[in-house]
Short mmCIF file of C-alpha atoms in Angstrom, two decimals:
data_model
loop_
_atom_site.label_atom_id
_atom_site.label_comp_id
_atom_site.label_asym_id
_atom_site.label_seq_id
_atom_site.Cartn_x
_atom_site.Cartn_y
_atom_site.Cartn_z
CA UNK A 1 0.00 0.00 0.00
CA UNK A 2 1.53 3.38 -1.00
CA UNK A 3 0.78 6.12 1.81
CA UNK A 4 1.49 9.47 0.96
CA UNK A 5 3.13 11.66 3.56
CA UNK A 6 3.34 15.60 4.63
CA UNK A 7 6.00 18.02 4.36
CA UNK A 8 7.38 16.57 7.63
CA UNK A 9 8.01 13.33 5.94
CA UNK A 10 5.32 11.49 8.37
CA UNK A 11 1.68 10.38 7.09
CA UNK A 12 -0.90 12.62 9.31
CA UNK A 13 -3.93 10.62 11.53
CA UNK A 14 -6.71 12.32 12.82
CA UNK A 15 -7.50 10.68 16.48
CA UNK A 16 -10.75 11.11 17.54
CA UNK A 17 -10.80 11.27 21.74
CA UNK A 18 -8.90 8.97 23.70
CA UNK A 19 -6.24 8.94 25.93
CA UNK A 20 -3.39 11.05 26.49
CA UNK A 21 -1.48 7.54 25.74
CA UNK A 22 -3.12 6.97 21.99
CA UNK A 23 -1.65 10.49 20.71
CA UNK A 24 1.64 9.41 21.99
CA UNK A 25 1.90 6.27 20.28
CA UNK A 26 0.47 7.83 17.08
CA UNK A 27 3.55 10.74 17.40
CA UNK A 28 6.19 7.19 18.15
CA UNK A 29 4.77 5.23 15.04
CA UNK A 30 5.47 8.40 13.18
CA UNK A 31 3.10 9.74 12.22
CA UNK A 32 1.49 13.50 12.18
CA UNK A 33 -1.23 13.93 14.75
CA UNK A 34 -4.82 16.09 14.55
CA UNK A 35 -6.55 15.47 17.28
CA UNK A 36 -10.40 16.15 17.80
CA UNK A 37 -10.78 16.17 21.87
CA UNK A 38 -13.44 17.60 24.70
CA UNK A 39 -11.93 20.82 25.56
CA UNK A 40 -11.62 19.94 29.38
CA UNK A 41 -9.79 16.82 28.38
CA UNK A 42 -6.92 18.83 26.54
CA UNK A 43 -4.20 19.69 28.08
CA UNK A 44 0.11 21.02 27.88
CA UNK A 45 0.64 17.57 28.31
CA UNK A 46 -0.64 16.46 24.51
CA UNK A 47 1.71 19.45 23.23
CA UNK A 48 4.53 17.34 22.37
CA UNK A 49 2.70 14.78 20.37
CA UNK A 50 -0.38 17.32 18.89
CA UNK A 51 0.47 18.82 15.69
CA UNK A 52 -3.41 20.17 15.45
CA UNK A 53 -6.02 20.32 17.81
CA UNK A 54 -9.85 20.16 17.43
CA UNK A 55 -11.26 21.18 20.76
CA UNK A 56 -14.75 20.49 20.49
CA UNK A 57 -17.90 17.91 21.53
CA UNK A 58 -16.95 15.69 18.77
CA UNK A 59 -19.98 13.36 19.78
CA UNK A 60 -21.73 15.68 18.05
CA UNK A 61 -21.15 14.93 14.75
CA UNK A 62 -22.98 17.43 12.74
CA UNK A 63 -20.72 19.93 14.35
CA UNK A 64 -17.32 18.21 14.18
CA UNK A 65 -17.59 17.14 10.55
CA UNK A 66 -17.81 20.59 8.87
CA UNK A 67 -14.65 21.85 11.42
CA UNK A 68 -12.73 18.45 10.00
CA UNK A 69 -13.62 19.21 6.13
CA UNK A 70 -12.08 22.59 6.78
CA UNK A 71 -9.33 21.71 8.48
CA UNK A 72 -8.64 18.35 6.15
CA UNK A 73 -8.68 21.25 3.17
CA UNK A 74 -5.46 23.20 4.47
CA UNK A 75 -3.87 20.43 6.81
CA UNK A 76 -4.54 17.16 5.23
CA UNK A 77 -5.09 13.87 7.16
CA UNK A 78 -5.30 10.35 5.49
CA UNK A 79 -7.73 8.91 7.90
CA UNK A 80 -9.96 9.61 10.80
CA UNK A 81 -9.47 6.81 13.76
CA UNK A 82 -10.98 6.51 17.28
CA UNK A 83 -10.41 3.68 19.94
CA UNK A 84 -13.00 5.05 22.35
CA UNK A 85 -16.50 3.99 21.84
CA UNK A 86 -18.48 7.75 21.44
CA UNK A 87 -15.43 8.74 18.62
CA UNK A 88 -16.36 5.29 16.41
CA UNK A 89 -19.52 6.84 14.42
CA UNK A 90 -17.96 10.26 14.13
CA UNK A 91 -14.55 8.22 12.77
CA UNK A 92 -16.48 7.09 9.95
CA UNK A 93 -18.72 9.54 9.01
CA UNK A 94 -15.93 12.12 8.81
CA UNK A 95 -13.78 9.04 6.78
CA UNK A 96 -16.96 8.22 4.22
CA UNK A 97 -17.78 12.14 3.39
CA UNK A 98 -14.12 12.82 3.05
CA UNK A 99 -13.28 9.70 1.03
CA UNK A 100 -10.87 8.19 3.44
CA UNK A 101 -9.64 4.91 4.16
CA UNK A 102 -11.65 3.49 7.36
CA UNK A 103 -14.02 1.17 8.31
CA UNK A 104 -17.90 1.54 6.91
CA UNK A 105 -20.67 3.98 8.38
CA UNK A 106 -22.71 0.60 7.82
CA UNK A 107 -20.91 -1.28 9.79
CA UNK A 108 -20.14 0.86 12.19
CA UNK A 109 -23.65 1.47 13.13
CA UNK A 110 -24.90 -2.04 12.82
CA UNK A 111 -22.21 -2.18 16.31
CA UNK A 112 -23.38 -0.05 17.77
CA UNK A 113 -27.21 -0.74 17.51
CA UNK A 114 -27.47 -3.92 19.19
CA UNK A 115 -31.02 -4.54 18.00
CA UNK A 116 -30.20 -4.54 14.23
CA UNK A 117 -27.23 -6.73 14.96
CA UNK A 118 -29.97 -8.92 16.22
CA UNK A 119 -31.76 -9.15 13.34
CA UNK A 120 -28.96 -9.18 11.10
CA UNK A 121 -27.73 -12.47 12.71
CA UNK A 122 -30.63 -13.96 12.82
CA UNK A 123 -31.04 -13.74 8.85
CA UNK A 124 -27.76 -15.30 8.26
CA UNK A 125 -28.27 -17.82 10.97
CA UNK A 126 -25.40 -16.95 13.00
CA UNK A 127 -25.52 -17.18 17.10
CA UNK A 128 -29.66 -17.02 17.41
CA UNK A 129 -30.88 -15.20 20.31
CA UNK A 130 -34.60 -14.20 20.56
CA UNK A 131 -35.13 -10.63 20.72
CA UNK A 132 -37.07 -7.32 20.40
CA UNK A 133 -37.39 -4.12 21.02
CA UNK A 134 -39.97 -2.60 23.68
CA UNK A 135 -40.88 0.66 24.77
CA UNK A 136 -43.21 -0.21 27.99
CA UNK A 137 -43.66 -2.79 30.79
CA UNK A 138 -46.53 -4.53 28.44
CA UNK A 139 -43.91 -5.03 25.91
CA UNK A 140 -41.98 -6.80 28.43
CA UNK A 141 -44.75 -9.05 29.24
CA UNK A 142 -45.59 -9.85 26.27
CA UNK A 143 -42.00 -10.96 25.06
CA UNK A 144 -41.90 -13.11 28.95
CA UNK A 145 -45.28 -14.25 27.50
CA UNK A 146 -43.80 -15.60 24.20
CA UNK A 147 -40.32 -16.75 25.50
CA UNK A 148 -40.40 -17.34 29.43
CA UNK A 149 -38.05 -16.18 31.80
CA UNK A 150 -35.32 -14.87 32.49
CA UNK A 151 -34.84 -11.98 30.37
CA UNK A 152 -32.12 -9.13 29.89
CA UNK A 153 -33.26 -5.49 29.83
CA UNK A 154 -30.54 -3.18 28.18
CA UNK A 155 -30.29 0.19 25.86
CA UNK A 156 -30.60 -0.47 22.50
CA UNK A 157 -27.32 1.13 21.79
CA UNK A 158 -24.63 2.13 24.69
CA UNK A 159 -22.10 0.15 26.63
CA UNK A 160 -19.77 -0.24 29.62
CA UNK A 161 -23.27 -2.41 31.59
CA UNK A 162 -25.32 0.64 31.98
CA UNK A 163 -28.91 0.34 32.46
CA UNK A 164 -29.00 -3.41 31.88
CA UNK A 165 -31.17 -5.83 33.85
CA UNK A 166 -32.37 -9.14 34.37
CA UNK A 167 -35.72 -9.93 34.94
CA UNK A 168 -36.26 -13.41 36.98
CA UNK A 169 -40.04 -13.46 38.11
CA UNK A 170 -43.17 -11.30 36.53
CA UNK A 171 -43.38 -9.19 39.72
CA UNK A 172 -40.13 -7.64 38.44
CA UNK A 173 -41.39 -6.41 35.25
CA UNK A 174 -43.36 -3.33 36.36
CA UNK A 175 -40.44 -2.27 38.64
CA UNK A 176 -37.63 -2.99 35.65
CA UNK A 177 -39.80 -0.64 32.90
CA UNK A 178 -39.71 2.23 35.60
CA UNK A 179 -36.42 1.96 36.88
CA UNK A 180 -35.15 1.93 32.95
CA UNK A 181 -37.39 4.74 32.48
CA UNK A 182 -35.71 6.98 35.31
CA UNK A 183 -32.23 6.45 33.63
CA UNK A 184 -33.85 9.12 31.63
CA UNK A 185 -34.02 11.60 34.43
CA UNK A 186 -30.21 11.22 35.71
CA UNK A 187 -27.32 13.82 35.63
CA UNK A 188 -24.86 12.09 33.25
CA UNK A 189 -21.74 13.37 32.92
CA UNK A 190 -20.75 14.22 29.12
CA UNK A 191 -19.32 11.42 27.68
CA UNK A 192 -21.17 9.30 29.96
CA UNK A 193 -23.75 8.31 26.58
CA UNK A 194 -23.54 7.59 23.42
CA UNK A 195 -26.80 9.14 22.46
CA UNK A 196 -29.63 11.21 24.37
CA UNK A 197 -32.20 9.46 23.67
CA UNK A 198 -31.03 5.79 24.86
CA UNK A 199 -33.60 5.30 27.47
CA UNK A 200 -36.31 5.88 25.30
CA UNK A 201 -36.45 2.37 24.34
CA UNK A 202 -34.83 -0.91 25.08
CA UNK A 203 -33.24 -4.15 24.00
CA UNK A 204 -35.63 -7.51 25.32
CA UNK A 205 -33.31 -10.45 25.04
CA UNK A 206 -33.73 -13.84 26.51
CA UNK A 207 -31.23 -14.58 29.01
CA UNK A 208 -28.15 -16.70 27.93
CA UNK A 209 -26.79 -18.78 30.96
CA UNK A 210 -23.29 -19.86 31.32
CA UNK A 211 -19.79 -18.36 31.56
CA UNK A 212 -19.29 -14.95 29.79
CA UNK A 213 -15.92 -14.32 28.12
CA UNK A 214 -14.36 -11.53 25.66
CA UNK A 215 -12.40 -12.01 22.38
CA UNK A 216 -10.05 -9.53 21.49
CA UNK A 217 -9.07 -9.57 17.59
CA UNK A 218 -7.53 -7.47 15.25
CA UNK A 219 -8.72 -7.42 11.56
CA UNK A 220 -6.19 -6.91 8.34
CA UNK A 221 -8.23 -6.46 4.94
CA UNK A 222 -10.52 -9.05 6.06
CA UNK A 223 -8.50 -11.47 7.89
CA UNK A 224 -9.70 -11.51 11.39
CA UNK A 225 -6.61 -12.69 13.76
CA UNK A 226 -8.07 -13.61 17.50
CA UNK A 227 -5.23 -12.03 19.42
CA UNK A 228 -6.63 -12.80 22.88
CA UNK A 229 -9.90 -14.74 25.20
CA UNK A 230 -10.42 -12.64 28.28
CA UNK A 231 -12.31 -14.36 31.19
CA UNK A 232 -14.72 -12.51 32.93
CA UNK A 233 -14.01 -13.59 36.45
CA UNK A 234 -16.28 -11.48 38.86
CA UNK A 235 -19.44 -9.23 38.08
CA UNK A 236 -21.26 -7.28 40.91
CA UNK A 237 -23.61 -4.03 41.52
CA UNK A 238 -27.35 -4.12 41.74
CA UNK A 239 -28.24 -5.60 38.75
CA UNK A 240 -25.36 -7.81 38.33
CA UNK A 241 -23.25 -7.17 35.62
CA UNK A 242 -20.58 -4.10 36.26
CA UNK A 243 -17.40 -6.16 35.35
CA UNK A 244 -14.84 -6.82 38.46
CA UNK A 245 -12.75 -9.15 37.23
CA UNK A 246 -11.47 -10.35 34.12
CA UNK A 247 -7.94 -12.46 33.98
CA UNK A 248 -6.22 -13.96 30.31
CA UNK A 249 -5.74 -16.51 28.96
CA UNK A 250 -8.85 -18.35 29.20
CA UNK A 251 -9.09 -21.62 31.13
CA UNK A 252 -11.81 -22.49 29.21
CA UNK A 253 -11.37 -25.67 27.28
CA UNK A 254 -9.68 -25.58 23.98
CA UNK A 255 -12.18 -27.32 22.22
CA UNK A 256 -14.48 -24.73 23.44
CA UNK A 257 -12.46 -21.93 22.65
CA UNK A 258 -12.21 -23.40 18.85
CA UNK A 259 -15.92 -22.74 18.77
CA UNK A 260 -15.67 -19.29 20.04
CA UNK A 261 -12.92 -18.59 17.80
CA UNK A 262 -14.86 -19.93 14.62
CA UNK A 263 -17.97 -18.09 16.00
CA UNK A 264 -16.25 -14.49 16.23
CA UNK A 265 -14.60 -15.39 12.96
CA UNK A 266 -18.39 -15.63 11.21
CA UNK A 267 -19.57 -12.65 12.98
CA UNK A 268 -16.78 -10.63 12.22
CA UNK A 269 -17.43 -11.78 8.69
CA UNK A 270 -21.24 -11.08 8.69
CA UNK A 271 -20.94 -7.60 10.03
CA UNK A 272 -17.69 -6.37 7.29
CA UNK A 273 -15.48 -5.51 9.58
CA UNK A 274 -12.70 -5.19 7.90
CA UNK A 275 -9.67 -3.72 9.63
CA UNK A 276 -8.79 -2.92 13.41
CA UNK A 277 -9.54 -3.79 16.91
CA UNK A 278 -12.99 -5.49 17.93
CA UNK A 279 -14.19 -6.61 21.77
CA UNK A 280 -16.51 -9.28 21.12
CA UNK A 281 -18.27 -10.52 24.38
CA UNK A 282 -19.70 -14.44 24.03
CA UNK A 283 -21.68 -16.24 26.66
CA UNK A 284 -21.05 -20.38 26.50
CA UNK A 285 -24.27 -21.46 27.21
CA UNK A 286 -25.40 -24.99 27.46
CA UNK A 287 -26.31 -24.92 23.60
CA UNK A 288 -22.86 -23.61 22.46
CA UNK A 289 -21.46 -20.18 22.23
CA UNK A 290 -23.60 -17.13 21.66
CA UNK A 291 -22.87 -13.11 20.85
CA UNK A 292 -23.54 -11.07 23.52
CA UNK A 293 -22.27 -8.13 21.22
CA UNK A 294 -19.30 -6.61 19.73
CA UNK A 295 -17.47 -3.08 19.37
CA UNK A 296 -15.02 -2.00 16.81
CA UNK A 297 -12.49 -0.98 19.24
CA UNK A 298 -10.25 -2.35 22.20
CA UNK A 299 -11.95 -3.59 25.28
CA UNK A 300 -12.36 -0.93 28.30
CA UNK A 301 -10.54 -1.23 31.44
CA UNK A 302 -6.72 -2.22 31.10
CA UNK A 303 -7.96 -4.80 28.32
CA UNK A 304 -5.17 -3.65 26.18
CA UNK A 305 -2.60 -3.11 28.79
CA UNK A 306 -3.73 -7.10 29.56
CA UNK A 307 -3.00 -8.33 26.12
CA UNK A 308 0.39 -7.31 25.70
CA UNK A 309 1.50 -8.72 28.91
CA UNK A 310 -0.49 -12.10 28.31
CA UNK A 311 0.64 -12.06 24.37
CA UNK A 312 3.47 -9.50 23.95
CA UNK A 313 0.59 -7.10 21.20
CA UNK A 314 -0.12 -4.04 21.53
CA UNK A 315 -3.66 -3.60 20.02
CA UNK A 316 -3.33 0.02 20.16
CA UNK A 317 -0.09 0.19 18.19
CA UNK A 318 -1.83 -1.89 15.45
CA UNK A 319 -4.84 -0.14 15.73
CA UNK A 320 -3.14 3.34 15.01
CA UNK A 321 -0.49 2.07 12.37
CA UNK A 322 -1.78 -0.46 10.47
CA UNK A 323 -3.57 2.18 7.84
CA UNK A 324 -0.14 3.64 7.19
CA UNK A 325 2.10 0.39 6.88
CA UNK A 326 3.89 1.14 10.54
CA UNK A 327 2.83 -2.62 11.62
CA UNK A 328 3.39 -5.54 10.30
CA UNK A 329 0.18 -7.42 10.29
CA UNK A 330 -0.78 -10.43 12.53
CA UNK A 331 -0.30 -13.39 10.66
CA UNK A 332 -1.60 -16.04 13.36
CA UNK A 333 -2.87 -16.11 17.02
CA UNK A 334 0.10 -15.12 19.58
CA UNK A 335 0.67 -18.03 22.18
CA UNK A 336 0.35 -16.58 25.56
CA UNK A 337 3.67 -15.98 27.45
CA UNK A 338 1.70 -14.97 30.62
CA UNK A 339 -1.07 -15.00 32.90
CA UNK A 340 -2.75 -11.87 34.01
CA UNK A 341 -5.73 -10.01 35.39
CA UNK A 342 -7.36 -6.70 36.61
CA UNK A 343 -9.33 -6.72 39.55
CA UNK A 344 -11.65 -3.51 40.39
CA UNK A 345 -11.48 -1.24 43.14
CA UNK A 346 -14.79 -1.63 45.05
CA UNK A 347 -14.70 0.81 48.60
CA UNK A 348 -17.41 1.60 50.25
CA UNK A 349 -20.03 4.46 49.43
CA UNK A 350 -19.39 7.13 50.47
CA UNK A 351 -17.35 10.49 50.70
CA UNK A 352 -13.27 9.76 50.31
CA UNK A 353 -11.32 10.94 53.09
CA UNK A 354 -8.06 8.96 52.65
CA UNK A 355 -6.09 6.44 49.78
CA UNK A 356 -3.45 4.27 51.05
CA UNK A 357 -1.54 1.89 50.16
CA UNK A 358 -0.71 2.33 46.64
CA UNK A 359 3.19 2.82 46.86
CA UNK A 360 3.46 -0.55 48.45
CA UNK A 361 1.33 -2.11 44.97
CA UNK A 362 3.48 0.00 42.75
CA UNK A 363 6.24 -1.89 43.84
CA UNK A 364 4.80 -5.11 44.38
CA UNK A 365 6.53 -7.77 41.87
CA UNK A 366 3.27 -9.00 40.34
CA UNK A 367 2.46 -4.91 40.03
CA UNK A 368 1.15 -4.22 36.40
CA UNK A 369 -0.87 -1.50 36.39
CA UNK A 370 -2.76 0.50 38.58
CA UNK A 371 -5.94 3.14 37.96
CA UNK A 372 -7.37 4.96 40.66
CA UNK A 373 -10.10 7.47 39.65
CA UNK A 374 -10.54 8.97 43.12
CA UNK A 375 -9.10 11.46 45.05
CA UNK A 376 -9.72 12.88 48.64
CA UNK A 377 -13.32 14.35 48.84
CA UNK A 378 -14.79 12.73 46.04
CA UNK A 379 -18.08 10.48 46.81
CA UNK A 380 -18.12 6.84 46.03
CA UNK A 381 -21.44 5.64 43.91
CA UNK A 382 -23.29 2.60 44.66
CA UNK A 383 -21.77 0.48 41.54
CA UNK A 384 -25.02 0.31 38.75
CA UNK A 385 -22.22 0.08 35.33
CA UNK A 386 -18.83 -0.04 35.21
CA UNK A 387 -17.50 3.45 35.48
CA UNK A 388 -18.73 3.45 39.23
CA UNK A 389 -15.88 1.06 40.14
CA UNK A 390 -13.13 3.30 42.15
CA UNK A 391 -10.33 1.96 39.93
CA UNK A 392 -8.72 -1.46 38.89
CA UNK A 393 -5.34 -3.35 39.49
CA UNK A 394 -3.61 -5.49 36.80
CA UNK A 395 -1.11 -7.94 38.07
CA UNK A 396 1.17 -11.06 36.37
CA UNK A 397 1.52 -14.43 37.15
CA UNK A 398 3.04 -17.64 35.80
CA UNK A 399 -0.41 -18.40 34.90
CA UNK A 400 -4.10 -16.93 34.55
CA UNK A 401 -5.06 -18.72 38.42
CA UNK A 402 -1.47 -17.39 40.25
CA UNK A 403 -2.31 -13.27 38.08
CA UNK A 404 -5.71 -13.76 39.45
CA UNK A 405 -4.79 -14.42 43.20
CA UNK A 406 -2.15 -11.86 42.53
CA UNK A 407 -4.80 -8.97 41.52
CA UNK A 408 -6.79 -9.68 44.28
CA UNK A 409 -4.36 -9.26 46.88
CA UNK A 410 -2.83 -6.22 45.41
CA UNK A 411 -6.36 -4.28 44.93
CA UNK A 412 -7.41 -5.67 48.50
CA UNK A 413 -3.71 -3.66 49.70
CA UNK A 414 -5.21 -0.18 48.43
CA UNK A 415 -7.56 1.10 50.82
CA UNK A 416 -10.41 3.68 50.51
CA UNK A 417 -11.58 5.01 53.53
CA UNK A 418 -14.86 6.97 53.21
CA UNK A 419 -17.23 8.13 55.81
CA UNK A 420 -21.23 8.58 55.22
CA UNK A 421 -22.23 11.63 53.38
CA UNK A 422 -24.63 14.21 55.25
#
């Protein structure tokens, strides 16, 4: 592939939000960086690595596309790429009306809406799960009606667990549509959603018992390469599913894991991805493996952080270079060469009035990586989706079992205090 370059001699990358971290990498692959960020989330510290800056709500795409056209017309970029899940649509919408190289609007959006995903699976044949969309509790009881219980509640498109439930026994159904309905009425943050309006409605799924894992892949023209299987070792928070541990590589059995891989390998297929990073989440139920659903980026957390100390890639290296030939392409599965696994930080509710204890993990031996959102005087959430956890440790080990044990003694070493809040 022949990649034209700028004055500077380096091709030039537009990276929608994102880490401080992802326009690093971008600057050491070499290449030129524009950079379309939240204003509050830019900072002297992208300086050395920023050539441009686009300091603006890029989830709103009909106001960052016209400010990348102009821009793209006096300080060229070859394509538009985003690794965090709000800058994926606005990625390829500014790639498609600009004619850049980048992965379809189409496909894209048929990620990110988890009820046409549903239906386009189900008319190829691939990983069947019964499904609709509802708007009220009597659409609820209608699909319990027609396909029993238990059933998952969840947004039709948005991620990281929020607002999903599980309904076990009619009684719940009534209490379920109004608790969804009052996700409407919260303060979120921005950035907290993808869209505004993603309580107006709501994903009915049948529930799908068993074991839920992740697969981390990259794509190259088409060739899906299954870089990683991430176990999900812990969920918790009222309804059940905020994430609290995860560990690599699976323990799973391999002839299990063959189906997984084949399965991701069809859906990856059916849905045109055709290059980067996707997080596809599977349930092994009792009548094989089945898609939860899938994201055209890296897994959240440490997920990436994870996968190049279990399999020596970094995903977002490959995710960022591989348009301008500054990978080499995957040509097989790595073998893993480690275990690990993150464990969450889960103190009390609560307001924060001391954090100890994080020196003595920093220098632990197992000691990966350590995130702690809080700080002194911040207040603790109840955990209802994943960004209420307090932070996460990732820790080594000779295998997945010793990193797990490992990650749980390191994140039970930092302590939280808080005290009630008046």
């Amino acid at each position: 592939m022949s990649i034209d370059v700028e004055p500077t001699g380096r091709p030039r990358v537009l990276v929608i939000g994102g880490k401080l971290k992802l326009v690093r990498k971008a600057r050491e692959l070499g290449l030129d960086v524009v950079h379309a960020q939240y204003p509050d989330a830019y900072d002297r510290g992208h300086w050395p690595y920023v050539d441009q800056a686009l300091l603006v709500d890029y989830g709103d795409i009909e106001r960052l596309l016209p400010l990348a056209r102009a821009l793209h017309e006096t300080y060229p970029f070859r394509s538009a790429v985003a690794l965090f899940e709000l800058g994926l649509l606005p990625a390829a919408r500014i790639n498609e009306a600009l004619g850049l190289d980048g992965e379809s609007v189409d496909t894209v959006e048929l990620l990110l809406d988890k009820a046409r995903m549903r239906r386009h699976l189900a008319a190829k044949g691939i990983s069947p799960v019964a499904s609709a969309v509802g708007r009220s509790a009597q659409d609820l009881r209608d699909f319990v009606a027609a396909h029993g219980l238990p059933v998952i509640v969840k947004p039709v498109r948005e991620s990281g667990s929020v607002g999903v439930f599980c309904i076990r026994d009619e009684a719940e159904v009534d209490v379920v549509a109004e608790r969804y309905r009052s996700l409407d009425d919260k303060a979120w943050a921005p950035g907290d959603l993808a869209f505004a309006d993603s309580f107006q409605e709501f994903l009915i799924e049948e529930y799908l018992d068993g074991p839920e894992i992740s697969v981390e892949s990259l794509s190259f023209d088409g060739r899906h390469v299954i870089v990683g299987i991430t176990d999900k070792a812990a969920f918790g928070g009222g309804s059940g599913f905020v994430e609290l541990g995860l560990s690599q590589p699976s323990v799973h059995p391999a002839e299990t894991l063959a189906e997984v891989r084949e399965l991701v390998t069809d859906f990856l297929d059916a849905v045109g991805l055709r290059n980067g990073p996707a997080h596809t989440e599977i349930r092994l139920t009792a009548r094989g493996p089945r898609i939860i659903e899938s994201h055209n980026r890296i897994g959240g957390y440490g997920v990436n952080e994870m996968v190049e100390v279990a399999y020596g890639v970094d995903m977002e290296r490959y995710t960022l270079g591989i348009r301008f030939d500054k990978v080499e392409p995957l040509t097989e599965s790595p073998e893993p060469r480690a275990g690990v696994a993150l464990q969450a930080l889960t103190p009390e509710p609560g307001r924060v009035v001391e954090i100890t204890g994080v020196d003595a993990v920093r220098a632990d031996p197992a000691f990966v990586d350590l995130h702690v959102k809080l700080r002194p005087g911040d207040v603790v959430a109840p955990l209802t989706w994943n960004e209420d956890i307090g932070g996460y440790v990732i820790a080594r080990g000779a295998d997945a079992a010793e990193a797990v044990a490992n990650s749980k003694r390191l994140a039970e070493a930092i302590h939280v205090r808080t005290e009630p809040v008046a």
